[in-house]
Amino acid sequence: MGSYRIGWIMAVWLLVLIAVDFSIAQWVDHKQLRFSLLTIGTFAEAVPIAYYFMHISRVWRGEVH
């Protein structure tokens, strides 16, 4: 896949996750459940950002010369 296509797919995916987070924050009344779901959602957003945009996977690769 091209980098632009991956970027657009990730942007749409992150928008969906943000909408889900907003919905959870608005409609879940139980504080502990809301906190748990929002924490899981935050990690679900952070992992693709770290992998695709911050290139965190390159940290564990060997150096290329």
mmCIF file of N, CA and C in Angstrom, residues 1-11:
data_model
loop_
_atom_site.group_PDB
_atom_site.id
_atom_site.type_symbol
_atom_site.label_atom_id
_atom_site.label_comp_id
_atom_site.label_asym_id
_atom_site.label_seq_id
_atom_site.Cartn_x
_atom_site.Cartn_y
_atom_site.Cartn_z
ATOM 1 N N MET A 1 0.840 -1.190 0.000
ATOM 2 C CA MET A 1 0.000 0.000 0.000
ATOM 3 C C MET A 1 0.876 1.241 0.000
ATOM 4 N N GLY A 2 0.414 2.247 -0.668
ATOM 5 C CA GLY A 2 1.148 3.496 -0.677
ATOM 6 C C GLY A 2 1.023 4.229 0.644
ATOM 7 N N SER A 3 1.985 5.093 0.881
ATOM 8 C CA SER A 3 1.996 5.797 2.169
ATOM 9 C C SER A 3 0.806 6.753 2.311
ATOM 10 N N TYR A 4 0.361 7.343 1.200
ATOM 11 C CA TYR A 4 -0.803 8.231 1.296
ATOM 12 C C TYR A 4 -2.062 7.449 1.645
ATOM 13 N N ARG A 5 -2.176 6.267 1.048
ATOM 14 C CA ARG A 5 -3.352 5.446 1.328
ATOM 15 C C ARG A 5 -3.362 5.006 2.790
ATOM 16 N N ILE A 6 -2.215 4.579 3.297
ATOM 17 C CA ILE A 6 -2.128 4.189 4.706
ATOM 18 C C ILE A 6 -2.467 5.376 5.601
ATOM 19 N N GLY A 7 -1.975 6.558 5.239
ATOM 20 C CA GLY A 7 -2.270 7.757 6.020
ATOM 21 C C GLY A 7 -3.757 8.050 6.085
ATOM 22 N N TRP A 8 -4.443 7.935 4.949
ATOM 23 C CA TRP A 8 -5.882 8.189 4.933
ATOM 24 C C TRP A 8 -6.652 7.122 5.702
ATOM 25 N N ILE A 9 -6.237 5.871 5.542
ATOM 26 C CA ILE A 9 -6.896 4.794 6.286
ATOM 27 C C ILE A 9 -6.727 5.012 7.785
ATOM 28 N N MET A 10 -5.527 5.372 8.200
ATOM 29 C CA MET A 10 -5.274 5.612 9.623
ATOM 30 C C MET A 10 -6.056 6.824 10.123
ATOM 31 N N ALA A 11 -6.155 7.864 9.318
ATOM 32 C CA ALA A 11 -6.917 9.049 9.727
ATOM 33 C C ALA A 11 -8.387 8.694 9.944
#
